[in-house]
Structures are given as structure tokens and as C-alpha cells.
CSV table of C-alpha atoms and ligand atoms in Angstrom, one decimal:
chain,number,residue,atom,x,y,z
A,1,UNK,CA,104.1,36.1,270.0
A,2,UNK,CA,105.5,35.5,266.8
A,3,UNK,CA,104.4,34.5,263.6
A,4,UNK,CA,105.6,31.4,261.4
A,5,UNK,CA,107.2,29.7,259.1
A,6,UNK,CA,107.0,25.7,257.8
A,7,UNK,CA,108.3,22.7,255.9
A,8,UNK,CA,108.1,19.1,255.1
A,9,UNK,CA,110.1,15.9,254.7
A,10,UNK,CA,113.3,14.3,254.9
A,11,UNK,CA,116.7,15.7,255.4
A,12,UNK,CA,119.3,14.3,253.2
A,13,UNK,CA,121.6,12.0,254.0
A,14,UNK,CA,124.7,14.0,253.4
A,15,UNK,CA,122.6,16.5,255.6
A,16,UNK,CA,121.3,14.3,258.3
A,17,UNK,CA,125.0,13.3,258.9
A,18,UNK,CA,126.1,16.2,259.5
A,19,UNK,CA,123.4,16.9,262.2
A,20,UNK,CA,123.7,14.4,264.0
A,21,UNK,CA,127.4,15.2,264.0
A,22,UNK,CA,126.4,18.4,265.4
A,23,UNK,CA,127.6,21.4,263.3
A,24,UNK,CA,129.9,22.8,265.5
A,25,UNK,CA,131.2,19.1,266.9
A,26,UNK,CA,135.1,19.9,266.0
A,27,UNK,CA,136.0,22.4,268.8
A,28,UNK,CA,139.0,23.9,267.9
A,29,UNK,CA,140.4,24.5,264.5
A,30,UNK,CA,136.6,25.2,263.2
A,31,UNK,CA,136.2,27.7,266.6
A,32,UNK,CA,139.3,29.0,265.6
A,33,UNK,CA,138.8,29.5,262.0
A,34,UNK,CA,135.0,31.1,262.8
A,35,UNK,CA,137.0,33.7,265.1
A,36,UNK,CA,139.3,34.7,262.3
A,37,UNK,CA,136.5,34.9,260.4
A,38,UNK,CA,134.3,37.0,262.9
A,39,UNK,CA,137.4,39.7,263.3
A,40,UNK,CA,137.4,40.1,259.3
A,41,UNK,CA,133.8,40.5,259.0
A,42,UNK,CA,132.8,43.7,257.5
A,43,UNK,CA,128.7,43.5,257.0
A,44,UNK,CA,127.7,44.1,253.5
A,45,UNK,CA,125.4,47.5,253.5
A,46,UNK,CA,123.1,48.0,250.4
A,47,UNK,CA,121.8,51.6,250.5
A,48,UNK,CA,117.8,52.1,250.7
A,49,UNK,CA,115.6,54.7,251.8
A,50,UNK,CA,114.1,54.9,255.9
A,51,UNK,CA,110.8,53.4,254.2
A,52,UNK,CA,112.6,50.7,252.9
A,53,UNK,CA,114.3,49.8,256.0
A,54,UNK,CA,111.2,49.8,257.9
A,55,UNK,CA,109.4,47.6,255.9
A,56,UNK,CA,112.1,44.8,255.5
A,57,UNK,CA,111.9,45.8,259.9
A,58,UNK,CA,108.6,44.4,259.8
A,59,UNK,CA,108.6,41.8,257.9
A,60,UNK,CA,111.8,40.1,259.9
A,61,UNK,CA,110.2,40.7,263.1
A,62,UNK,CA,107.7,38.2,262.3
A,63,UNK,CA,110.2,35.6,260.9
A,64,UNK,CA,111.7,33.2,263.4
A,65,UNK,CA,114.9,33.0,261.4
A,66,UNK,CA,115.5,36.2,263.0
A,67,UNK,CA,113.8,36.2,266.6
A,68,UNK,CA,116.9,35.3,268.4
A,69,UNK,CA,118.5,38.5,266.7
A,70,UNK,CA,118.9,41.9,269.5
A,71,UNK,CA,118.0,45.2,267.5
A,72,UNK,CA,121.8,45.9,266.2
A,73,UNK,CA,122.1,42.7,265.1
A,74,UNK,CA,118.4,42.8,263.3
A,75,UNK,CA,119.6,46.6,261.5
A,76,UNK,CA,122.8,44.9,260.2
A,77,UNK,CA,120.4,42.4,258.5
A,78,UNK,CA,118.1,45.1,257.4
A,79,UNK,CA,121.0,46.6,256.2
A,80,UNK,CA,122.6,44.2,254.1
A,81,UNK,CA,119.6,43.1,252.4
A,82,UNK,CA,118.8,42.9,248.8
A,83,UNK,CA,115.1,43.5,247.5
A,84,UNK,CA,114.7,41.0,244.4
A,85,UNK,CA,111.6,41.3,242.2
A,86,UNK,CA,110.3,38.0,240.7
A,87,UNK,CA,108.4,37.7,237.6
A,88,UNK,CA,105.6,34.6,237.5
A,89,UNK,CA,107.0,31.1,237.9
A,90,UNK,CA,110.5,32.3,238.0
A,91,UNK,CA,112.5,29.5,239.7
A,92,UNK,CA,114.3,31.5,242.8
A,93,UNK,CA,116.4,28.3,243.9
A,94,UNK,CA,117.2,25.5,242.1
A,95,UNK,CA,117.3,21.7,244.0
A,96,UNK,CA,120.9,20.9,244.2
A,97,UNK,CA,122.8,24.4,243.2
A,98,UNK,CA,125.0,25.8,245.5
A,99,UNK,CA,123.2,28.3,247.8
A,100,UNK,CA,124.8,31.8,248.4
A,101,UNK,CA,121.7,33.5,250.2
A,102,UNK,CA,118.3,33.1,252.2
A,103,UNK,CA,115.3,34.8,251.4
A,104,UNK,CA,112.4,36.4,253.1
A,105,UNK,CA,109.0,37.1,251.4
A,106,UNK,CA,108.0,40.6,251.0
A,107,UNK,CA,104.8,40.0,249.2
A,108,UNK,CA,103.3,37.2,246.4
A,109,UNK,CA,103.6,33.4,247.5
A,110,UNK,CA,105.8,31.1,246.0
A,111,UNK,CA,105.9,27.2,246.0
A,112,UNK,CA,108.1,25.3,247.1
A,113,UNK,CA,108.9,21.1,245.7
A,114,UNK,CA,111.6,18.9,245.6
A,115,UNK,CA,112.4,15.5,243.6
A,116,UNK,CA,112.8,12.3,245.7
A,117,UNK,CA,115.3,9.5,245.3
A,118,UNK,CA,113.5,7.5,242.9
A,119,UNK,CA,111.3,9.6,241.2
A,120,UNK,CA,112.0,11.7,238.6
A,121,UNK,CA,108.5,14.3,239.3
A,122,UNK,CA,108.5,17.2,241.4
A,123,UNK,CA,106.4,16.9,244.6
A,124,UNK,CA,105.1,19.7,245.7
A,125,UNK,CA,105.9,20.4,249.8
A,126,UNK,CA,105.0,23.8,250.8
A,127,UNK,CA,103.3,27.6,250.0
A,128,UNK,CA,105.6,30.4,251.2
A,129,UNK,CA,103.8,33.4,252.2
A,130,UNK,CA,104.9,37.3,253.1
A,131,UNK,CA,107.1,37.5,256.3
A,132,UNK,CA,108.6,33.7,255.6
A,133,UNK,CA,112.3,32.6,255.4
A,134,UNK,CA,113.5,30.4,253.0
A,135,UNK,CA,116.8,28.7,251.5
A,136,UNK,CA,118.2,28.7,255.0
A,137,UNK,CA,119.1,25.1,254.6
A,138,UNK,CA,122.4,25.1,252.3
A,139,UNK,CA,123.8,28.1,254.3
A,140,UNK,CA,123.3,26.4,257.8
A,141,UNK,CA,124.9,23.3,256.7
A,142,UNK,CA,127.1,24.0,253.6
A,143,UNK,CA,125.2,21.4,251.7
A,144,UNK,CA,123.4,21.8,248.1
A,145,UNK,CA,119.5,23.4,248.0
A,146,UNK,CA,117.6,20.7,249.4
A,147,UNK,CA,114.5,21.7,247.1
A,148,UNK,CA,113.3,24.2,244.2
A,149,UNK,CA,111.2,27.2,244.9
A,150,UNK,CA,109.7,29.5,241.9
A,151,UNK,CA,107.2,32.5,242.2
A,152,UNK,CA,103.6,31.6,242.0
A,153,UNK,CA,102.8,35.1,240.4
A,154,UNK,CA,105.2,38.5,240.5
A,155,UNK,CA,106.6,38.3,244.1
A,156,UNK,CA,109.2,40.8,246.4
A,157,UNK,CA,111.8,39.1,248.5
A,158,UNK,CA,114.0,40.3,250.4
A,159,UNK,CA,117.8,38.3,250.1
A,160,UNK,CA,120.5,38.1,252.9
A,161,UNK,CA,123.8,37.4,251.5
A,162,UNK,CA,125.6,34.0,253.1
A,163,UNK,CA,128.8,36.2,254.7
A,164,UNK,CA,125.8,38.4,257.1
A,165,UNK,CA,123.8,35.3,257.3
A,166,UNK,CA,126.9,33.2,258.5
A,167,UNK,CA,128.4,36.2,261.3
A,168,UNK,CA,125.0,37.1,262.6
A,169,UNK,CA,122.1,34.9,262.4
A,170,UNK,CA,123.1,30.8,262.0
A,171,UNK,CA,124.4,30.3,265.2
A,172,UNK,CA,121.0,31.4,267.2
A,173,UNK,CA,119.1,29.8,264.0
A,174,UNK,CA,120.8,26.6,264.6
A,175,UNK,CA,120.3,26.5,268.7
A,176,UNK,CA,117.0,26.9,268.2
A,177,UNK,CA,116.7,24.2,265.8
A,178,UNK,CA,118.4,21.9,268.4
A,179,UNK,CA,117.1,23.4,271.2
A,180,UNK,CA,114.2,20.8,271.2
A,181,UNK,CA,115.0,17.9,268.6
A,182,UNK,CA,115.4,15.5,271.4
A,183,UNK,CA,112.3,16.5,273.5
A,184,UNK,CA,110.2,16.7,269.8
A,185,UNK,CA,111.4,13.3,268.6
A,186,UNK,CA,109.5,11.7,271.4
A,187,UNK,CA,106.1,13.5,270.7
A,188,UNK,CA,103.4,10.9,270.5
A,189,UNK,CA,101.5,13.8,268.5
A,190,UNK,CA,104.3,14.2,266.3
A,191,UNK,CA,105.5,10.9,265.1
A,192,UNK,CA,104.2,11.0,261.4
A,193,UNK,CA,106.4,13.8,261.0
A,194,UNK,CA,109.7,13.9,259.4
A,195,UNK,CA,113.0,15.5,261.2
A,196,UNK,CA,112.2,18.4,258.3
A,197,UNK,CA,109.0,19.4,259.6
A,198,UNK,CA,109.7,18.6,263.3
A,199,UNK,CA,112.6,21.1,263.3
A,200,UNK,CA,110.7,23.7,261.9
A,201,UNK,CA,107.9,23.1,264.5
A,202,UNK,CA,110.1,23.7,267.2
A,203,UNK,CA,110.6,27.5,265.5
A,204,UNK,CA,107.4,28.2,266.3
A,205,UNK,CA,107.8,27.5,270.0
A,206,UNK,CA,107.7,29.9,272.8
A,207,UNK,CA,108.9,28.4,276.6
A,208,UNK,CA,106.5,28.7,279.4
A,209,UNK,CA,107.0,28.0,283.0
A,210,UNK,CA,104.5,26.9,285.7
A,211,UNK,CA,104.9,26.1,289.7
A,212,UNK,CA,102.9,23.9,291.1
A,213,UNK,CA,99.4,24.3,291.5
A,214,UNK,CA,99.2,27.2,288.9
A,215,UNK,CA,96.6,27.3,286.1
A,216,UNK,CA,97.8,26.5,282.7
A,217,UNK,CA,94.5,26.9,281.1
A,218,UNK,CA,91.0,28.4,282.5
A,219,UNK,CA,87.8,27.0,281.2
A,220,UNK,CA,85.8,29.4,279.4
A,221,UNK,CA,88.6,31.7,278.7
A,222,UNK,CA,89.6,32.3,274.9
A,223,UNK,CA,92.1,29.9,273.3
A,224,UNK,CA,94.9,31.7,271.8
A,225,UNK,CA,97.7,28.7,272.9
A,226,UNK,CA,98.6,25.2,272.3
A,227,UNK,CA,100.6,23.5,274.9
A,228,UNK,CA,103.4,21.0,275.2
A,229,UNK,CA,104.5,19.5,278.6
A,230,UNK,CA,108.3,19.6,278.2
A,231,UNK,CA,109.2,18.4,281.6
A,232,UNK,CA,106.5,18.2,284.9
A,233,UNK,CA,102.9,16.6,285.5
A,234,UNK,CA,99.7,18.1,284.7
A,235,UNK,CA,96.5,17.4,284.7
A,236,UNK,CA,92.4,18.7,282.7
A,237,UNK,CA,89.6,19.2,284.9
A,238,UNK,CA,86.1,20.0,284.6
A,239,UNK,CA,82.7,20.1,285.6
A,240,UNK,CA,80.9,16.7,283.8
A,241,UNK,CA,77.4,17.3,282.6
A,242,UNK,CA,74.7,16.2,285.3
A,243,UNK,CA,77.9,17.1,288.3
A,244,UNK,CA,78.3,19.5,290.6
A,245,UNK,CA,82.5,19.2,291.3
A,246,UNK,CA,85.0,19.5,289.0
A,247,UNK,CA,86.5,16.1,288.1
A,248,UNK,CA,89.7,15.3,286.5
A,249,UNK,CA,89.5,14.2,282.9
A,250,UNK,CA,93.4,13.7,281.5
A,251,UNK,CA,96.9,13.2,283.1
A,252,UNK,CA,99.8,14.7,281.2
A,253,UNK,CA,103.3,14.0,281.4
A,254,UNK,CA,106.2,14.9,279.1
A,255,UNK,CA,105.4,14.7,275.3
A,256,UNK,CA,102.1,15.6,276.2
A,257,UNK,CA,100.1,18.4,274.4
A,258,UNK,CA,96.7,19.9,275.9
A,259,UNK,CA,94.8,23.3,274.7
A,260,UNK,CA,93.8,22.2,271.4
A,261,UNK,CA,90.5,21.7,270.8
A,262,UNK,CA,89.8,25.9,271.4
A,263,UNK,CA,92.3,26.3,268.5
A,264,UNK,CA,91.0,23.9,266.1
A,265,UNK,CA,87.1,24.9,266.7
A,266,UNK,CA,87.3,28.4,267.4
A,267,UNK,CA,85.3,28.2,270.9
A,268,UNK,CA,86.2,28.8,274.7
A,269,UNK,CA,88.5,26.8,276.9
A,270,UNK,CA,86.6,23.4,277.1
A,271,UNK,CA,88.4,22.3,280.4
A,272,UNK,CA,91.1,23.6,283.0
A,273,UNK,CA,94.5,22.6,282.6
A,274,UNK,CA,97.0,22.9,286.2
A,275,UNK,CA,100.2,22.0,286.7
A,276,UNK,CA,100.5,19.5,289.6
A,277,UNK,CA,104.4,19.8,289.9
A,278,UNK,CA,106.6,22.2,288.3
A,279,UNK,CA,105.9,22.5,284.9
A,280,UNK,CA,107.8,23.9,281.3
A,281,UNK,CA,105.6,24.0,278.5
A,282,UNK,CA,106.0,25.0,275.1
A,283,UNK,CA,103.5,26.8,273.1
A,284,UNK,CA,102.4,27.6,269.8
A,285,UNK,CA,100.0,30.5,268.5
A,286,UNK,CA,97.4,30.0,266.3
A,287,UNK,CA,98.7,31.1,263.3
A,288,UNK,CA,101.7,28.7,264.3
A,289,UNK,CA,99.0,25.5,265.0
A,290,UNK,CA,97.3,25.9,262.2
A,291,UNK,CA,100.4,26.3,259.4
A,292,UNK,CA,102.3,23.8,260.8
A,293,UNK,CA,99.6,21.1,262.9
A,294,UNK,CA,97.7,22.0,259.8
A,295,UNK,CA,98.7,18.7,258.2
A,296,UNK,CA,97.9,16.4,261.6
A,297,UNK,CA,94.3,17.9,262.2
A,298,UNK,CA,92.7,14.2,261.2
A,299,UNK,CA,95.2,12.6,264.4
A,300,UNK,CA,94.0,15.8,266.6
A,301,UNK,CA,90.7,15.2,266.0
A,302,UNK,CA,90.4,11.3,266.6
A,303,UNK,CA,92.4,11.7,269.9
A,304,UNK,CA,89.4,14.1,270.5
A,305,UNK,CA,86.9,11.5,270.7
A,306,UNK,CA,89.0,10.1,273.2
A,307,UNK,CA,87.7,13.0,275.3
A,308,UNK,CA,84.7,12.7,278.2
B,1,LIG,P1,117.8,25.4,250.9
B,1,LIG,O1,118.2,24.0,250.9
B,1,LIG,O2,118.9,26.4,251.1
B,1,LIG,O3,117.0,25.7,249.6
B,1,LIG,C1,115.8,25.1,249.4
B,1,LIG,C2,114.9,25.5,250.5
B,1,LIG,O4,113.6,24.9,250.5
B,1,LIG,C3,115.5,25.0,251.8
B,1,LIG,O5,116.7,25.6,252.1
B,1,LIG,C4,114.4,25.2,252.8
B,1,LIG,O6,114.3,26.6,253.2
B,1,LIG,C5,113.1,25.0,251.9
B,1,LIG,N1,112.4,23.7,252.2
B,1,LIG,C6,111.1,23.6,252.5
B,1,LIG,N2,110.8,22.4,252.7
B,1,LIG,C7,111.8,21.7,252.5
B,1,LIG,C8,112.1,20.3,252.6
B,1,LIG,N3,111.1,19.4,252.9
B,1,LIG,N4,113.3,19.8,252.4
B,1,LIG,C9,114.3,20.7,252.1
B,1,LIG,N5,114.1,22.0,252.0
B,1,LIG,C10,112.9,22.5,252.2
B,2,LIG,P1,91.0,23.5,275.1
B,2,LIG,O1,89.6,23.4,275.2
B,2,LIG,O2,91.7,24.4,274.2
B,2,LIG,O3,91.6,23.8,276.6
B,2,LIG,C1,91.4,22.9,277.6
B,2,LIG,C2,92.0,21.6,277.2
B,2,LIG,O4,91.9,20.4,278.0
B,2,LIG,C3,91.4,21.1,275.9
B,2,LIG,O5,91.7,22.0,274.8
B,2,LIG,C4,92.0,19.7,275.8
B,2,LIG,O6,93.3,19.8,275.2
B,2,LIG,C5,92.1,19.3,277.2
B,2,LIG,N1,91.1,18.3,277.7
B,2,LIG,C6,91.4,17.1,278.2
B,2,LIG,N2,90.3,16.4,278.5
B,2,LIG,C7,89.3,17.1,278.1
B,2,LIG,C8,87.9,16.9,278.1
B,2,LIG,N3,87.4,15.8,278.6
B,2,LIG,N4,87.1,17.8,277.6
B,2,LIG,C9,87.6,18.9,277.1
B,2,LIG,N5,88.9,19.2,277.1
B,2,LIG,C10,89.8,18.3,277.6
């Protein structure tokens, strides 16, 4: 399972537009033109030792920007990437410059705020830590940097020029992005959020598949998952204080989300969780739950008292 990577807020308008146009929505003078491209391409390589390969290895295989990626494509990556030291509060992008790479973190943190129509103060969105991507945004939809970013102290990144990131990783970066928008839009859960931080959720998400009758989730087992019910019916059941048989406590249907509580509270399984028909799910580690569900733990916990 992997590990994450998060955001906030709005898209821009320009930017919005363009998604909902769908990115690749003229078929085919832009197909065309990407083929010409693709036969042209010659990956940038900038040398660096076996140790240095390795370690930008690692840190990409925890980044979802890259999880779509098969090893060859992953060692062209490696290969073309730049390590970038940054001194204390050195601004690494600048809101509204034209964007010519992404970034991974190597080490340090670095903060990440943008100005919104109206004001004229930063606002500060997000933390980036060590094995996460950022200044994706510009490159996956030829727009302007959507936000600033600047060290916190001395940090390492790691930079992907915009040719390699354009031949080999934005296609698989944007279907993932879109793979769920329409299922993730309807999210009860998930409604505070912005189409930002919704896309980057679904990044996080790994598919799983039930028949029916299978157990999703086994009381008194550890929690290491949280669930959303993509498509199917399933239902929580569990033996109530004082009982002797297992009753059922919650109906899920699509939108859905179950296996919570174990995550936020660090205990066992506190019910079980079967599909009745055939079920997809989608899940989301720990790590995942708390970076980027982090922000709705006050809604998770009052739909907890909701709970017999
Ligand atoms: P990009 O627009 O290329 O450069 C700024 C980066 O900030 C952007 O890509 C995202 O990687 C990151 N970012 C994080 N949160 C946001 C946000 N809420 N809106 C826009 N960009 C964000
Ligand atoms: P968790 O304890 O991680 O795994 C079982 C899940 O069943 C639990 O999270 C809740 O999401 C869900 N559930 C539904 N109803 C109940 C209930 N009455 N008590 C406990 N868990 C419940």
C-alpha cells in the first residue's frame, strides 16, 4: 500500500474549464500532435551515482504521482531527475509563473499557500513532507502555478523536467485523477471538500473487490483500512451489549464509507462489515486517512455518535 500526498481548495477557473473539458477532449489534431511528439522524445538523463539512483527509487515509490509508472518507465524518471538544494524560506514556485517542472521531497518540509481572489494575504494550505509530489498542476494542465511553495528550513528535492513529465507520467497522473471524480463528488463524507482536495483524495485510493457474502471487515481484527462502497450493498454487524446474536447495526450503499473508527482511535475492529451483493470498495491507509481525512475528523466523529 502506498503512501500519500495532499492538497486543498479551489481549482481556478481557467483550470476548472479546462477539466471539465476533459484534457484530452479534441481527438485528433492534439492525438496527433502528442504522437509526433512521443516519436521525438529523447528522455533527458542527468548523470548520478547507483546511490543516488536508489534513493530518488525510494522516494518515488511512495509518491502516487508515480504509482501508475512500470519499472522502465520509473528508471527514465529516476534518470532524468535533478537534485535541488534549498536554503531556508527559499520560494521553490511562485503563484502564477509559468511552471517548467514538478518536484518531489527528498528531505526538509516545505509550505505551501496561495492568494485568493479578493485578498491580497497569503493563506497558508498545506505542509509537504519527504516522498511528496508537488507543482504537478501547471504541467498537467498548461496553466500558471496555482499556489507558492518555499522551504521551511534547508530542504532536498528532487525535480522532473516538463518534456519527461509530459511523455511518461501525466497521462496515468491524469486517469487517476478522473478515475473517481464522479463517484467522489457524490460522497456525503466528502462534501465540505473542494474539487482540489477531492482529486487528491482519490490518489490515495486503492480498488477492492468483494462477492457476495464475503467479509469486508472482522471485528476484533486490527484496523489498517478505511472503506468506500463504490458500487454494491453492505452491511455492520455485531454482537450488542446484554445479546447473544449478532445484529445488524448500518446499511451501506454507494458513497458510503465504513472502517473508520479503528483508524481514528487506534483500537480493534469495532463491528463486521459484509458485502451483501457484489461489492467495489475503495480504500485508504492510515497514513492516507489521517493526511488527507485529517481536516474532516470533527464530521467523522459526530457521525460516530450516530453509532449503537
Ligand atoms: P502547480 O500549480 O504547478 O504549482 C503550485 C503547486 O501547489 C500546485 O501545482 C500543487 O502541486 C500545489 N498545491 C497544493 N495545494 C494547492 C491548492 N489548493 N491549489 C493549487 N495548488 C496547490
Ligand atoms: P471499524 O471499527 O474500524 O470497523 C468496523 C466498522 O463498522 C466501524 O469502523 C464503523 O465504520 C462501522 N460501524 C457501523 N455501525 C457500527 C456500530 N454500531 N458500532 C461500531 N462500528 C460500527
Amino acid at each position: 500500500m502506498q503512501e500519500d500526498d495532499d492538497y486543498v481548495e479551489i481549482l481556478p477557473e481557467d483550470l476548472a474549464k479546462k477539466r471539465a473539458k476533459g484534457p484530452r477532449s479534441s481527438v485528433s489534431a492534439e492525438a496527433f500532435g502528442e504522437f509526433n511528439k512521443k516519436e521525438n522524445f529523447k528522455a533527458r538523463v542527468v548523470p548520478k551515482s547507483a546511490d543516488a539512483k536508489q534513493a530518488i527509487m525510494d522516494k518515488i515509490a511512495n509518491s502516487f504521482m508515480f504509482s501508475g509508472l512500470d519499472e522502465k518507465e520509473k528508471q527514465i524518471v529516476v534518470d532524468a531527475m535533478e537534485e535541488k538544494k534549498c536554503f531556508k524560506k527559499e520560494t521553490v514556485i511562485t503563484e502564477g509563473d509559468e511552471g517548467d517542472c514538478l518536484y518531489v521531497v527528498a528531505s526538509g518540509t516545505l509550505s505551501c499557500s496561495k492568494i485568493f481572489k479578493g485578498q491580497t494575504d497569503p493563506t497558508f494550505l498545506k505542509r509537504y513532507e519527504a516522498g511528496e509530489a508537488f507543482g504537478e498542476l501547471a504541467l498537467l494542465y498548461n496553466a500558471p502555478r496555482a499556489a507558492t511553495i518555499c522551504s521551511d528550513g534547508e530542504s532536498i528535492l528532487y525535480a522532473l523536467d516538463r518534456a519527461t513529465f509530459n511523455h511518461i507520467v501525466k497521462d496515468a497522473a491524469i486517469r487517476k485523477r478522473e478515475k473517481y471524480e464522479a463517484f467522489l463528488a457524490k460522497v456525503e463524507l466528502l462534501k465540505t471538500m473542494d474539487d482540489y482536495e477531492r482529486s487528491a483524495i482519490s490518489e490515495a485510493f486503492q480498488d477492492a473487490k468483494y462477492e457476495a457474502g464475503d467479509t469486508i471487515i472482522k471485528q476484533g481484527d486490527e484496523g489498517k483500512l478505511m472503506y468506500f462502497l463504490v458500487e454494491g450493498e453492505a452491511f455492520a454487524s455485531k454482537v450488542l451489549e446484554g445479546a447473544s446474536v449478532e445484529e445488524e447495526v448500518a446499511q451501506y450503499k454507494s458513497g458510503d464509507y465504513f472502517g473508520e473508527l479503528s483508524l481514528l482511535h487506534n483500537e480493534p475492529r469495532q463491528a463486521n462489515v459484509k458485502a451483501r451483493t457484489a461489492c467495489c470498495c475503495v480504500t485508504m491507509n492510515r497514513h492516507s486517512f489521517k493526511r488527507m481525512l485529517g481536516p474532516l475528523e470533527e464530521i467523522l466523529k459526530r457521525n460516530m455518535d450516530l453509532y449503537v
